[in-house]
Coordinates of N, CA and C in Angstrom, one line a residue:
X179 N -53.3 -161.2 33.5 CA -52.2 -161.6 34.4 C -51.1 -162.2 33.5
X180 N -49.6 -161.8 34.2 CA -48.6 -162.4 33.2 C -47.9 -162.7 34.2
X181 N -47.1 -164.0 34.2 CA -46.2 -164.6 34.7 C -45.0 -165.0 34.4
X182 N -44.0 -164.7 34.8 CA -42.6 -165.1 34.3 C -41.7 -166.3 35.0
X183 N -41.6 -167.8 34.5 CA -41.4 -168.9 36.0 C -39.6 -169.3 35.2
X184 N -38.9 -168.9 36.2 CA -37.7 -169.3 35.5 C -37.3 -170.9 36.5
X185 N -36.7 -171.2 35.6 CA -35.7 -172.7 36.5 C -34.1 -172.9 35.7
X186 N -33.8 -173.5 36.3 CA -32.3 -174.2 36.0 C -31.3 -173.5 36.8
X187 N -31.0 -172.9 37.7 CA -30.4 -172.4 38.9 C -29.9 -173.5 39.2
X188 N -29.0 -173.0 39.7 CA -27.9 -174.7 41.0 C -26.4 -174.0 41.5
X189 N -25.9 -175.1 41.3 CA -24.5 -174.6 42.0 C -23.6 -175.9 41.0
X190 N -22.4 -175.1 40.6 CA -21.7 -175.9 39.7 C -20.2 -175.4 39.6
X191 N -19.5 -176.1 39.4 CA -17.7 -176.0 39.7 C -17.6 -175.2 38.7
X192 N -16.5 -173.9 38.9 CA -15.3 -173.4 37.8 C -15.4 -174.1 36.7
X193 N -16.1 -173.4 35.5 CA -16.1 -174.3 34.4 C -16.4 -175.0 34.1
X194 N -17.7 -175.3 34.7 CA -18.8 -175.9 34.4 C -19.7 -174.8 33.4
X195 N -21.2 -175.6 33.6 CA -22.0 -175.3 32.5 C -23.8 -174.9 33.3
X196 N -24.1 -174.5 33.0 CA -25.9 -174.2 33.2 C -26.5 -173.8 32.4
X197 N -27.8 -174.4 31.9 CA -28.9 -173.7 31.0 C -30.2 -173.3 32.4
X198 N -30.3 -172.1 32.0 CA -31.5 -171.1 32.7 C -32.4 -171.1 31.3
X199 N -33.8 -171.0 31.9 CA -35.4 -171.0 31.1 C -36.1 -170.1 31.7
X200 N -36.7 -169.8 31.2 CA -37.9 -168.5 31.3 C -38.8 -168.7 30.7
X201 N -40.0 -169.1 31.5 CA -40.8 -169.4 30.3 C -42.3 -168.2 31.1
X202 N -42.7 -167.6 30.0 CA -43.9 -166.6 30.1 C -45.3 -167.2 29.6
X203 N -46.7 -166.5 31.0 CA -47.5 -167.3 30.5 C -48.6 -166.6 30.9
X204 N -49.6 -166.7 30.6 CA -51.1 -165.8 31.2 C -51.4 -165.2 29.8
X205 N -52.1 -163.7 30.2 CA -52.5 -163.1 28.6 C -51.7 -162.0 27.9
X206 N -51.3 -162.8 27.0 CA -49.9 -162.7 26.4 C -50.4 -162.4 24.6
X207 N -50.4 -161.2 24.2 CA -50.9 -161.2 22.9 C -49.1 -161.0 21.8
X208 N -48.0 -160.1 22.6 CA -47.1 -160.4 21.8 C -45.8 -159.8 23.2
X209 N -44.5 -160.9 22.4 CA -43.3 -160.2 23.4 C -42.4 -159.7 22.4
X210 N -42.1 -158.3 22.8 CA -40.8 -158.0 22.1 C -39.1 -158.5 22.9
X211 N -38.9 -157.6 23.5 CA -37.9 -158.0 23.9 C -37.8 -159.2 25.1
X212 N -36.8 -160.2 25.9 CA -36.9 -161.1 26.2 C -35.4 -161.3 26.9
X213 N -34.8 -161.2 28.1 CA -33.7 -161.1 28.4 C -33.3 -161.6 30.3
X214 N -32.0 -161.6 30.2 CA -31.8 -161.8 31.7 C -30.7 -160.8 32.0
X215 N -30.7 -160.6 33.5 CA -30.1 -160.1 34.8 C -29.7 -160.3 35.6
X216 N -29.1 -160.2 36.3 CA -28.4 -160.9 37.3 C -27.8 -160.0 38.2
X217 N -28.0 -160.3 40.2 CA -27.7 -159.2 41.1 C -27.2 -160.4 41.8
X218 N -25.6 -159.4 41.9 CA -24.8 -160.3 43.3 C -24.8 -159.8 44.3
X219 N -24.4 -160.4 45.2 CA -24.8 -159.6 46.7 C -23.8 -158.3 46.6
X220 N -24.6 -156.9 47.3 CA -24.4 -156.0 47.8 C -23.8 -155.3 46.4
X221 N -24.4 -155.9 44.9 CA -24.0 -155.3 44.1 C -25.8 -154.8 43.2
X222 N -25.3 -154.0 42.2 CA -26.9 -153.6 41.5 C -27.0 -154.8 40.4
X223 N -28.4 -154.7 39.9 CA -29.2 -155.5 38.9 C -28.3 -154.8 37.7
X224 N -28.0 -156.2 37.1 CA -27.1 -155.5 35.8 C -27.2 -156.9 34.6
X225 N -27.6 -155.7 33.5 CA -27.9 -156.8 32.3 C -27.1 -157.5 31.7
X226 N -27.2 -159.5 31.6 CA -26.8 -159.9 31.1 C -26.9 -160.0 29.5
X227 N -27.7 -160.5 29.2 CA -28.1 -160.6 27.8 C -29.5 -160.5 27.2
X228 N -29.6 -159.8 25.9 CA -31.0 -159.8 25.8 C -31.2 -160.0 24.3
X229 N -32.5 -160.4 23.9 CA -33.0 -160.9 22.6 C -34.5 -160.6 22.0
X230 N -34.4 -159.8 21.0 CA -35.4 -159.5 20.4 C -36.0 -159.8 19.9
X231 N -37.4 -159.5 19.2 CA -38.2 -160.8 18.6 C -37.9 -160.9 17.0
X232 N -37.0 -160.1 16.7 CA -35.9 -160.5 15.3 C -34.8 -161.3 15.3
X233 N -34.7 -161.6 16.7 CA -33.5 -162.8 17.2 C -32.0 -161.8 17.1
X234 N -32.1 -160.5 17.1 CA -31.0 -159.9 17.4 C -30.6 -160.1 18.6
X235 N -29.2 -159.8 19.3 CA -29.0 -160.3 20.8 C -27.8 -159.4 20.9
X236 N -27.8 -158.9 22.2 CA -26.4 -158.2 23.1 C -26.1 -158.6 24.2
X237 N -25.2 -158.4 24.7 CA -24.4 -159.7 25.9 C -23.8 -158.2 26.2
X238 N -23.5 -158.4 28.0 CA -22.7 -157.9 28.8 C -20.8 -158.5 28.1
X239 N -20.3 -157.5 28.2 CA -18.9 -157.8 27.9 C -18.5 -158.9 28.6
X240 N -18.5 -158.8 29.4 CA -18.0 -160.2 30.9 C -18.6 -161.2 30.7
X241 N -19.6 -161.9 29.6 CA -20.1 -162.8 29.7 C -19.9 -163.4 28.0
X242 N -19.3 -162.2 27.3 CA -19.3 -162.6 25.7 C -18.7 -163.9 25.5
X243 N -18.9 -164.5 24.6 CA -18.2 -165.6 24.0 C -18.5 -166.9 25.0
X244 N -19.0 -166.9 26.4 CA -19.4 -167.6 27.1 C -20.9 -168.4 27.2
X245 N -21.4 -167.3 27.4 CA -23.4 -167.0 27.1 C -23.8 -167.3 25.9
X246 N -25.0 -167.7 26.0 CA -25.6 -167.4 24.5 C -27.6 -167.5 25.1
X247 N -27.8 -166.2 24.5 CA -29.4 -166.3 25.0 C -30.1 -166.8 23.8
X248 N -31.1 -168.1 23.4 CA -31.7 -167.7 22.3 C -33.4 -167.6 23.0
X249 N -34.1 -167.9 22.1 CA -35.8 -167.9 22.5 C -36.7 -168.8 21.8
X250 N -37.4 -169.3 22.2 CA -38.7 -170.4 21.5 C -40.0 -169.9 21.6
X251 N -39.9 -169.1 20.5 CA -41.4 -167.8 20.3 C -42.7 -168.6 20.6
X252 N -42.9 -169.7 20.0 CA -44.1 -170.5 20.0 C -44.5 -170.9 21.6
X253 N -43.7 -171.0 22.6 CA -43.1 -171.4 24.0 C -43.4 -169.7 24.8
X254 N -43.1 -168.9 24.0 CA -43.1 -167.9 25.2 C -42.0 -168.0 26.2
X255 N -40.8 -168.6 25.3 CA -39.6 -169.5 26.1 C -38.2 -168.5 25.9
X256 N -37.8 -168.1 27.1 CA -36.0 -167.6 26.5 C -35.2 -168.7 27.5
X257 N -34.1 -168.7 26.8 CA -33.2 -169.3 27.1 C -31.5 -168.4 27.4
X258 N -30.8 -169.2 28.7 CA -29.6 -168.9 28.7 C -28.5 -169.9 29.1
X259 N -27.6 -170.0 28.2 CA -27.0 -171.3 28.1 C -25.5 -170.6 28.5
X260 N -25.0 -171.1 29.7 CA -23.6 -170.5 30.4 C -23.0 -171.8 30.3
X261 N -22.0 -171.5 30.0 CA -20.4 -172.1 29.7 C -19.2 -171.2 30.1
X262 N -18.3 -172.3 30.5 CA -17.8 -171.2 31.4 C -17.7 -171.0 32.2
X263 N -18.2 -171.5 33.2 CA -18.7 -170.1 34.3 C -17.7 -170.4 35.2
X264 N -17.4 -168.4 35.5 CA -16.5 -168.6 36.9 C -17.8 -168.4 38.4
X265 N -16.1 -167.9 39.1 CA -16.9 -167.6 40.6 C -17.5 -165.8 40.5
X266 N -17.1 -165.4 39.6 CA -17.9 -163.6 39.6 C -19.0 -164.0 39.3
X267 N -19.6 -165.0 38.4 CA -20.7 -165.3 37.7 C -21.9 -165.4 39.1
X268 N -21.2 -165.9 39.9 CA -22.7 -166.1 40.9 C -23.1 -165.3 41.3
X269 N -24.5 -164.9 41.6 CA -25.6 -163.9 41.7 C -27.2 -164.5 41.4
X270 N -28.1 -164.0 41.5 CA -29.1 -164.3 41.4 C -29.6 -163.8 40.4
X271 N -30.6 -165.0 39.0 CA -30.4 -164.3 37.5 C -32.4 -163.8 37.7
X272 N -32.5 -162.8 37.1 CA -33.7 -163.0 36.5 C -34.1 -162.2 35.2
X273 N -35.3 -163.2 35.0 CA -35.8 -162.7 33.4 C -36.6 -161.6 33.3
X274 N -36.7 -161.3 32.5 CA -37.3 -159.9 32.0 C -37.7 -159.9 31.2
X275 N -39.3 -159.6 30.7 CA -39.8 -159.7 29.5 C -40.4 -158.6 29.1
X276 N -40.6 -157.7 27.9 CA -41.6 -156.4 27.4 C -42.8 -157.3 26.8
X277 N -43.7 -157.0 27.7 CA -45.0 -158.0 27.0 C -46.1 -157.0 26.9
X278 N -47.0 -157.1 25.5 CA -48.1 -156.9 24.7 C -49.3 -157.8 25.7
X279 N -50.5 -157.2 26.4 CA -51.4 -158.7 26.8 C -52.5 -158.2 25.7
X280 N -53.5 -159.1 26.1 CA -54.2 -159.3 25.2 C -55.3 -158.2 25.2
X281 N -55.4 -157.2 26.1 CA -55.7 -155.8 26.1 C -55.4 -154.8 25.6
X282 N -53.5 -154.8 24.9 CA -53.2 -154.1 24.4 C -52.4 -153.1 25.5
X283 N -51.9 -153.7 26.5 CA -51.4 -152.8 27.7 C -49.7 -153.3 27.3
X284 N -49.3 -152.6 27.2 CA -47.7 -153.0 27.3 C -46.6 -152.9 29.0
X285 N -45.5 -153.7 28.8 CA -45.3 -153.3 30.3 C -44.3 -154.3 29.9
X286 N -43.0 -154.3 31.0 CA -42.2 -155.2 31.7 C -42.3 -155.9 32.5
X287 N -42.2 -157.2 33.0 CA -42.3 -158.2 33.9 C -41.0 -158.6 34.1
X288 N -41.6 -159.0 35.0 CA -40.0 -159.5 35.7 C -40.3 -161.1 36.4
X289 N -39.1 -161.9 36.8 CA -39.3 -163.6 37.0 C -39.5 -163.2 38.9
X290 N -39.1 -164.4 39.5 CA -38.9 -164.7 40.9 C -37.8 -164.7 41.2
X291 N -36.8 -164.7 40.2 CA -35.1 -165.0 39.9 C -35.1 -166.7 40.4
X292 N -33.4 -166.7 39.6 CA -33.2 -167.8 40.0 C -31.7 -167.6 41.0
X293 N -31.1 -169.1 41.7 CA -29.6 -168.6 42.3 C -28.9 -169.4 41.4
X294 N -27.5 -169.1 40.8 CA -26.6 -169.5 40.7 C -25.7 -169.7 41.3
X295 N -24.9 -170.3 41.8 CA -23.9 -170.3 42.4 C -22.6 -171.5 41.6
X296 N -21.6 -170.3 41.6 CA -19.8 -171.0 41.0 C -19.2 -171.3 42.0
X297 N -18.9 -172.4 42.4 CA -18.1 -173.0 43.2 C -17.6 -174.0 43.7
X298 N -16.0 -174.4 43.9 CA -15.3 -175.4 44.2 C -15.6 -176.3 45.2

């Protein structure tokens, strides 16, 4: 069994700030990739940013120079650190992990999501 438990969700003014966590746990033998997503209402799941286990990383356009995802391998931990943030930003984020268990089964997981919400 693998679990994905994110926190740091809230609600925060135009230009403010949020760090989102993801932390993965159960039987977990290795993660490659490690990323988030985000669906606003009555819109589709669309990828924010993601990070490899070489610490390479890609960002949605809309979010460059704002975001920054990194990861704490030892943790089973990703991280998303929003600065910036407007009112498009809000949506519901969740994590995504490609996880190795300790079977040798590979597979994507996915979090509970978290809510953000931008606003005055």
């Amino acid at each position: 069994q693998v679990q994905l438990v994110e926190s740091g969700g809230g609600l925060v003014q135009p230009g403010g700030s949020l760090r989102l966590s993801c932390a993965a746990s159960g039987s977990i033998f290795s993660i490659y990739t490690m990323g988030w997503y985000r669906q606003a209402p009555g819109k589709q799941r669309e990828l924010v940013a993601v990070i490899r286990s070489d610490g390479s990383t890609n960002y949605a356009d809309s979010v460059k120079g704002r975001f920054t995802i990194s990861r704490d391998n030892p943790k089973n931990t990703v991280y998303l650190q929003m600065n910036s943030l407007k009112p498009e930003d809000t949506a519901v984020y969740y994590c995504n992990a490609d996880i190795t268990t300790t079977t040798r089964a590979m597979s994507g997981y996915w979090g509970q999501g978290t809510q953000v919400t931008v606003s005055s």
